[in-house]
PDB file of C-alpha atoms and ligand atoms in Angstrom:
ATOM      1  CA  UNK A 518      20.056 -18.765  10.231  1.00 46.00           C
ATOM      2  CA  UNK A 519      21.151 -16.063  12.840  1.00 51.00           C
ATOM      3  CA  UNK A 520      20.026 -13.476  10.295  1.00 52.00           C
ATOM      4  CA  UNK A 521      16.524 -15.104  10.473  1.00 52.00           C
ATOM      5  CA  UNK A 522      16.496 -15.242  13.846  1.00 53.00           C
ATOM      6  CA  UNK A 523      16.977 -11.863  14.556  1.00 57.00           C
ATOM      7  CA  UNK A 524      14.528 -10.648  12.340  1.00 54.00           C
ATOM      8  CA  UNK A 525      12.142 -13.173  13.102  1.00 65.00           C
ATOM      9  CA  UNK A 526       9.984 -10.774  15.808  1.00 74.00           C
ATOM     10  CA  UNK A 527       6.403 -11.866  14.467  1.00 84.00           C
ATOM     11  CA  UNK A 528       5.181 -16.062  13.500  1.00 90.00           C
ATOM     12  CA  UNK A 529       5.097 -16.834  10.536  1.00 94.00           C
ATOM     13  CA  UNK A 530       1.462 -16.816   9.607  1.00 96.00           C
ATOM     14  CA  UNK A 531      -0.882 -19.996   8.405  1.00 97.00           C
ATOM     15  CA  UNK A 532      -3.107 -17.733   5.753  1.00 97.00           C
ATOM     16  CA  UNK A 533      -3.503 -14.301   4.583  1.00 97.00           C
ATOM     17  CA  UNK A 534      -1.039 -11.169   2.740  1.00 97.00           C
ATOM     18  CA  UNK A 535       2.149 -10.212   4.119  1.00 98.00           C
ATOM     19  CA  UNK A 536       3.260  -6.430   2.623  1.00 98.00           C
ATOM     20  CA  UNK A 537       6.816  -6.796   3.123  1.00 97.00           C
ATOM     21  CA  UNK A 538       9.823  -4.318   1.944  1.00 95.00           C
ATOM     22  CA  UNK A 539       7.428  -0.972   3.244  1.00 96.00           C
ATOM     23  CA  UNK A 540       9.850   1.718   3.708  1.00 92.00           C
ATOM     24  CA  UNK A 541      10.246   2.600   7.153  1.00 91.00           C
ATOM     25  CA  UNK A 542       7.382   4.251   9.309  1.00 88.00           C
ATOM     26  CA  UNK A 543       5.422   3.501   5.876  1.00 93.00           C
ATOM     27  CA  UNK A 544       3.150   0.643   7.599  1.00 96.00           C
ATOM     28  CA  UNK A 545       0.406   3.026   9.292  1.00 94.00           C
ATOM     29  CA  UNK A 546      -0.121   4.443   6.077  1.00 93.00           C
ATOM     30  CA  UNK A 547      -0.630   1.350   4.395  1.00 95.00           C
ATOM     31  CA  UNK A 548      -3.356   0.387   7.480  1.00 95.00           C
ATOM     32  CA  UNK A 549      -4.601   3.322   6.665  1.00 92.00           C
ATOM     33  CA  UNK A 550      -5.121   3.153   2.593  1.00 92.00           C
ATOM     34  CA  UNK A 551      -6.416  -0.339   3.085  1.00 93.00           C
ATOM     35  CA  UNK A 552      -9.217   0.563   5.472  1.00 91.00           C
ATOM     36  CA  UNK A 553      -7.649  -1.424   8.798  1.00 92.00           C
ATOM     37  CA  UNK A 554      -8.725  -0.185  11.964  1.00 87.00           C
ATOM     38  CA  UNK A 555      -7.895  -3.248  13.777  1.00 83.00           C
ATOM     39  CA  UNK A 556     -11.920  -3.367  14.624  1.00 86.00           C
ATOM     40  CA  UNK A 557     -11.652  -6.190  12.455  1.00 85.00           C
ATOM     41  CA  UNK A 558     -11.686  -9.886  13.038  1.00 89.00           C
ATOM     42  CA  UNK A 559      -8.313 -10.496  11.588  1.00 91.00           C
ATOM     43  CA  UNK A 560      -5.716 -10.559  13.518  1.00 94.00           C
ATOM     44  CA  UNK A 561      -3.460  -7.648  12.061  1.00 94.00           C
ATOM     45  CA  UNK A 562       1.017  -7.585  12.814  1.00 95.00           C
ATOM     46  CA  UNK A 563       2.907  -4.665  12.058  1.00 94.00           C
ATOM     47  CA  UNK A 564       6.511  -4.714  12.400  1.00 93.00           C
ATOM     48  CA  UNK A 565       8.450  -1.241  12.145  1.00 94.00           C
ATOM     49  CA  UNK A 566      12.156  -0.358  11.504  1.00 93.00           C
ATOM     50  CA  UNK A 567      13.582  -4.695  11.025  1.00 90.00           C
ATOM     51  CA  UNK A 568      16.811  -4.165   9.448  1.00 88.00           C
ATOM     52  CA  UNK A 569      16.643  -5.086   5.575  1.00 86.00           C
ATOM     53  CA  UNK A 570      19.061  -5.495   3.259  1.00 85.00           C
ATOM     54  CA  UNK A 571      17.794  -3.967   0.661  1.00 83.00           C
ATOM     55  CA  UNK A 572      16.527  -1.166   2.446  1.00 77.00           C
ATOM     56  CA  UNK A 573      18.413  -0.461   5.176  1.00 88.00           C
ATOM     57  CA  UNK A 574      15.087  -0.913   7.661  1.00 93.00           C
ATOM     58  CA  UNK A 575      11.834  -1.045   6.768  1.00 95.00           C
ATOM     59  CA  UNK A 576       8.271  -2.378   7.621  1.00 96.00           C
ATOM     60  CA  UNK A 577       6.292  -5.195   7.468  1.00 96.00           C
ATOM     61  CA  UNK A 578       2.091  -5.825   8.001  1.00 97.00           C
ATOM     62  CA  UNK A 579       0.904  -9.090   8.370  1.00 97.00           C
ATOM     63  CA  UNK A 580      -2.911  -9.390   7.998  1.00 96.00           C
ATOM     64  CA  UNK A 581      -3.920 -12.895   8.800  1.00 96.00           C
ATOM     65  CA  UNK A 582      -6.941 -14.323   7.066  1.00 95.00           C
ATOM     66  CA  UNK A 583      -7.400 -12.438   4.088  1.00 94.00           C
ATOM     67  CA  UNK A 584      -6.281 -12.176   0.235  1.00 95.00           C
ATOM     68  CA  UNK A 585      -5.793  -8.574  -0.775  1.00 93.00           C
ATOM     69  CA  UNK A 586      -7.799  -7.666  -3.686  1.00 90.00           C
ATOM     70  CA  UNK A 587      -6.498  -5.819  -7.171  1.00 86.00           C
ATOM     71  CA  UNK A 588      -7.950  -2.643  -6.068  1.00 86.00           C
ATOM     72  CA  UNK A 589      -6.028  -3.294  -2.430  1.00 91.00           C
ATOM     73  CA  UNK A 590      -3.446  -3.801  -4.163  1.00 90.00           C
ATOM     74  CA  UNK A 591      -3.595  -0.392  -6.421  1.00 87.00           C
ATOM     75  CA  UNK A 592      -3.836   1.717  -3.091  1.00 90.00           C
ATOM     76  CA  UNK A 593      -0.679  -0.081  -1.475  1.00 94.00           C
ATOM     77  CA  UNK A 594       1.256   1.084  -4.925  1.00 92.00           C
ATOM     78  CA  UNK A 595       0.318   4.738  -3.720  1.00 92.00           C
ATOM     79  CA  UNK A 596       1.751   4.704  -0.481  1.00 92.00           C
ATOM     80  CA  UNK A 597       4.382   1.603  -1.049  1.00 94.00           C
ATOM     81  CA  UNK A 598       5.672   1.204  -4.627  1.00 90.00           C
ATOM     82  CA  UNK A 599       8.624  -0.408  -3.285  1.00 91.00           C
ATOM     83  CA  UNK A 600       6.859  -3.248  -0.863  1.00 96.00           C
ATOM     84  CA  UNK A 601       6.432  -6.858  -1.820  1.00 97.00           C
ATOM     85  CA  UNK A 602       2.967  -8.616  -1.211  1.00 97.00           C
ATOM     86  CA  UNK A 603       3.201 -12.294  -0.205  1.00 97.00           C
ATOM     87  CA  UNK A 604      -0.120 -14.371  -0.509  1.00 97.00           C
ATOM     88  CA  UNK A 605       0.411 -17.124   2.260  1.00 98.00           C
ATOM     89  CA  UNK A 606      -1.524 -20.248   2.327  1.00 98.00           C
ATOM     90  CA  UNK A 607      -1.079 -23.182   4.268  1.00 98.00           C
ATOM     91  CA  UNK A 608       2.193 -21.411   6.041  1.00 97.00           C
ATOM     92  CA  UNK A 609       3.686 -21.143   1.824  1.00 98.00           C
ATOM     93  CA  UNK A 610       4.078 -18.123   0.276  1.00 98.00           C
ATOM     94  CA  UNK A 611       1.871 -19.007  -2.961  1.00 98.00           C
ATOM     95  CA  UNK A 612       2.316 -15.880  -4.648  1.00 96.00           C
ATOM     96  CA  UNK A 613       4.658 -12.560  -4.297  1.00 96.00           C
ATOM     97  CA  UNK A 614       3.800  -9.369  -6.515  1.00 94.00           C
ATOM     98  CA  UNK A 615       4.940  -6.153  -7.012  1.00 92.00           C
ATOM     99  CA  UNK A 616       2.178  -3.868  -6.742  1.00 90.00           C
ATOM    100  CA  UNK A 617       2.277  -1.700 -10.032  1.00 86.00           C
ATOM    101  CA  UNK A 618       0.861   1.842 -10.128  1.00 88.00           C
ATOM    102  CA  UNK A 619      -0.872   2.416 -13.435  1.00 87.00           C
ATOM    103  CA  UNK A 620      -0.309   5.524 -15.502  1.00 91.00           C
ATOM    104  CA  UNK A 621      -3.239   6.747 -14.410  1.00 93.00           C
ATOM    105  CA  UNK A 622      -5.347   6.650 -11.385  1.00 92.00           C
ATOM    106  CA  UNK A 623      -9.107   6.514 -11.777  1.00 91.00           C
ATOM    107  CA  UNK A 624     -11.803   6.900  -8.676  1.00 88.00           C
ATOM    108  CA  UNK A 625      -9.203   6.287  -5.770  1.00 88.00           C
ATOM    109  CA  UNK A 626      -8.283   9.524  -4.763  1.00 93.00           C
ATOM    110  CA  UNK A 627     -10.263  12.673  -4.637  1.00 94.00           C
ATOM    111  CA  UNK A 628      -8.683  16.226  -6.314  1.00 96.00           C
ATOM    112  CA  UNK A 629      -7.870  18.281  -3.626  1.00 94.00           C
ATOM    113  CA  UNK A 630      -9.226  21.598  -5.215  1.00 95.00           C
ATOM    114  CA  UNK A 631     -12.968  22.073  -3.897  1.00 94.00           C
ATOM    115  CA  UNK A 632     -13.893  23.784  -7.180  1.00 95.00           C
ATOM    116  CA  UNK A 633     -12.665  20.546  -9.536  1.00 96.00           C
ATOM    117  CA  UNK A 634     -15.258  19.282 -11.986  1.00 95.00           C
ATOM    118  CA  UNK A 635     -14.832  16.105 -10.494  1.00 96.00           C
ATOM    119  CA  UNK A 636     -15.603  16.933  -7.084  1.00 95.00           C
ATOM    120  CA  UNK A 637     -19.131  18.375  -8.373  1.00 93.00           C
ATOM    121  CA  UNK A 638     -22.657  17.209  -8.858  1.00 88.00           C
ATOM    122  CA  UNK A 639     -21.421  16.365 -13.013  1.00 84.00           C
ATOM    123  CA  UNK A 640     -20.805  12.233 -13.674  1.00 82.00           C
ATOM    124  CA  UNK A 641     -16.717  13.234 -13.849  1.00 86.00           C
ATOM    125  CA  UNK A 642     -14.883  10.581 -11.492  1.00 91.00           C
ATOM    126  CA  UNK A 643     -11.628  11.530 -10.583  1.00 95.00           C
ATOM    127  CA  UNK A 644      -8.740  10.657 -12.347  1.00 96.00           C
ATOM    128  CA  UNK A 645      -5.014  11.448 -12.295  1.00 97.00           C
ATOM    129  CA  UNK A 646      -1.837  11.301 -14.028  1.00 97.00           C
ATOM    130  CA  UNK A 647       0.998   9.959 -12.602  1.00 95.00           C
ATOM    131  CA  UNK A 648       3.873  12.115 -12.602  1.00 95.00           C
ATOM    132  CA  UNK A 649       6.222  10.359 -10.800  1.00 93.00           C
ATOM    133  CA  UNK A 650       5.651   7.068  -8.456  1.00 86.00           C
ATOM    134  CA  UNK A 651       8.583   7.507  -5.570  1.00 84.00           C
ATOM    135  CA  UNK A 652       7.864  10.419  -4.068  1.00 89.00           C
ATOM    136  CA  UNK A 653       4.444  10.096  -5.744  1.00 92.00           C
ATOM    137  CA  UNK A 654       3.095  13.153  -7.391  1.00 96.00           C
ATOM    138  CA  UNK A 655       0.151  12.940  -9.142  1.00 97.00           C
ATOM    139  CA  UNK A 656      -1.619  15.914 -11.945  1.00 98.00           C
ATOM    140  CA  UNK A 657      -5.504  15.830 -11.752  1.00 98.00           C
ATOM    141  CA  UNK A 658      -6.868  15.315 -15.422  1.00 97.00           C
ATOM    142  CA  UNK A 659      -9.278  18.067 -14.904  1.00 97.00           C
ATOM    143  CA  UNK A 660      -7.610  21.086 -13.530  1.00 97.00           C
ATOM    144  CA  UNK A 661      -4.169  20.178 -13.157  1.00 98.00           C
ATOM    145  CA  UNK A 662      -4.385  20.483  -9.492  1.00 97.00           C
ATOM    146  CA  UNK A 663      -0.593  18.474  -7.891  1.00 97.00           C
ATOM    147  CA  UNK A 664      -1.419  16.054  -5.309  1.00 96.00           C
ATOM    148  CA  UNK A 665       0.995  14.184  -3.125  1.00 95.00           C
ATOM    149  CA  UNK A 666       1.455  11.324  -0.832  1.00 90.00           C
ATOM    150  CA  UNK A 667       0.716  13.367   2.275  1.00 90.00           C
ATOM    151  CA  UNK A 668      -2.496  14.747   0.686  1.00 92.00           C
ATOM    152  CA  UNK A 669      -3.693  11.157  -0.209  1.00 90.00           C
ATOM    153  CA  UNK A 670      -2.906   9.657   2.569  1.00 88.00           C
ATOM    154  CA  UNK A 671      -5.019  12.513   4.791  1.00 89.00           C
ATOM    155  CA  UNK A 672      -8.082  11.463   2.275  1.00 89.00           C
ATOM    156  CA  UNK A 673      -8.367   7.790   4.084  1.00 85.00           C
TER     157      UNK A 673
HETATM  158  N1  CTP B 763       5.932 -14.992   5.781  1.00 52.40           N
HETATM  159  C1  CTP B 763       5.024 -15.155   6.824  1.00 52.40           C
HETATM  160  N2  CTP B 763       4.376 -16.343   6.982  1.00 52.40           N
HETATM  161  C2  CTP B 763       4.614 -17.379   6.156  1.00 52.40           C
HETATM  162  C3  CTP B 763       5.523 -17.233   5.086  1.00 52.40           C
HETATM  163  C4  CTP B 763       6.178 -16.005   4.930  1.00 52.40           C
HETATM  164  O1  CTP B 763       4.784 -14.231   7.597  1.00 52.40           O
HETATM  165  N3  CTP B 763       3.959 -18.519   6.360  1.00 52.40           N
HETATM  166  C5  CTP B 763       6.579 -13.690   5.595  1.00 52.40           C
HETATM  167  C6  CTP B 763       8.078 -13.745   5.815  1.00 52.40           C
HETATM  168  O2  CTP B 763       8.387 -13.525   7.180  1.00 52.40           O
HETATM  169  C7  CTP B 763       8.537 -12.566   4.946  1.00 52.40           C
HETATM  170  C8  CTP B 763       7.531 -12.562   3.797  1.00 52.40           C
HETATM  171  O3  CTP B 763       6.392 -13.278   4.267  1.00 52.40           O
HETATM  172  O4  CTP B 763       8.438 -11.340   5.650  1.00 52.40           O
HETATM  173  C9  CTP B 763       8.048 -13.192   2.539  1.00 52.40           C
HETATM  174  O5  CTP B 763       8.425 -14.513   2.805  1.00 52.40           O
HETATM  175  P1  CTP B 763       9.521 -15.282   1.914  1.00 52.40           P
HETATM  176  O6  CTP B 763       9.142 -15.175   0.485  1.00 52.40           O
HETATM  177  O7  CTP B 763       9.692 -16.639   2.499  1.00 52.40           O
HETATM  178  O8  CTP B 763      10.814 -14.432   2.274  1.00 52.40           O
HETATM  179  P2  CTP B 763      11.963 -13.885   1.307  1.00 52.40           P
HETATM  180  O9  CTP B 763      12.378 -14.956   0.358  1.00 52.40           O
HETATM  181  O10 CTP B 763      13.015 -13.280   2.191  1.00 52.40           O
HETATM  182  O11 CTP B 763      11.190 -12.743   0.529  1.00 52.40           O
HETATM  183  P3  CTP B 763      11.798 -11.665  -0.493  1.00 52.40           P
HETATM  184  O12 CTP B 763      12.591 -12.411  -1.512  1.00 52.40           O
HETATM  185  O13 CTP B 763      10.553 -11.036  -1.071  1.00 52.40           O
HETATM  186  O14 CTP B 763      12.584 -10.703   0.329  1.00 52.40           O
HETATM  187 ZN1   ZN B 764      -8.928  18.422 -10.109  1.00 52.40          ZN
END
């Protein structure tokens, strides 16, 4: 109960995602993946450096209102393998998933060498291997160009 207490800094919220177990100082760059400006309507909490068991400290963003999508939930896996997305409704968590990062990522990222085939006029999307999830590295399918979490997270 103390525990709770102390970490309790932000309500509990009536609807919407909670992205809990971010590593910490990861939460901007999860607002930043998902597109949040905070010009939206929703009303948006980020909590930085709680203390976490698991962790040691880490993050948590609260968006109020809203269901992340699959694809939402694809970009997270780039920047937070490790974080844990809670689908509140009615004050419950309905639903907690781990988001998974797929052996290969298609159309989400762009290859950071201007001279790629799929950064040209040709009907080549990008797509990537994933070399390793935590630090991410990913290998362009094209031209074998490395990209990393700083360089994706600079794309959004
Ligand atoms: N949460 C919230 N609003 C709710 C319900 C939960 O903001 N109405 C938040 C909690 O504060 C927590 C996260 O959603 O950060 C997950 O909630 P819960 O599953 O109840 O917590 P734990 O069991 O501690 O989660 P885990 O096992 O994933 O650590
Ligand atoms: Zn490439």
């Amino acid at each position: 109960m103390m525990a709770e207490e102390k970490e309790l800094r932000v309500q509990k919220i009536k609807e919407g995602t909670v992205i809990d177990h971010i590593s910490a100082g990861g939460s901007l760059s999860v607002l930043k993946i998902l597109g949040i400006m905070g010009r939206e309507d929703n009303i948006v909490s980020i909590v930085m450096n709680v203390s976490s068991h698991s962790l040691g400290r880490k993050d948590i963003v609260k968006v109020e209102g809203r269901e992340l999508n699959p694809e939402e939930l694809d970009k997270i896996a780039l920047v937070a393998p490790r974080s844990t997305i809670n689908i509140v409704r009615n004050y419950v968590v309905v639903e907690k998933q781990k988001p998974r990062l797929p052996k290969m990522i298609k159309g989400i990222v762009k290859c950071a060498n201007v001279t790629c085939i799929s950064n040209s006029n040709e009907p080549a999307d990008s797509m990537f291997y994933v070399e390793n999830d935590d630090p991410l590295r990913l290998r362009c399918y094209y031209c074998s160009r490395y990209l990393e979490k700083d360089d994706i997270i600079r794309q959004f």
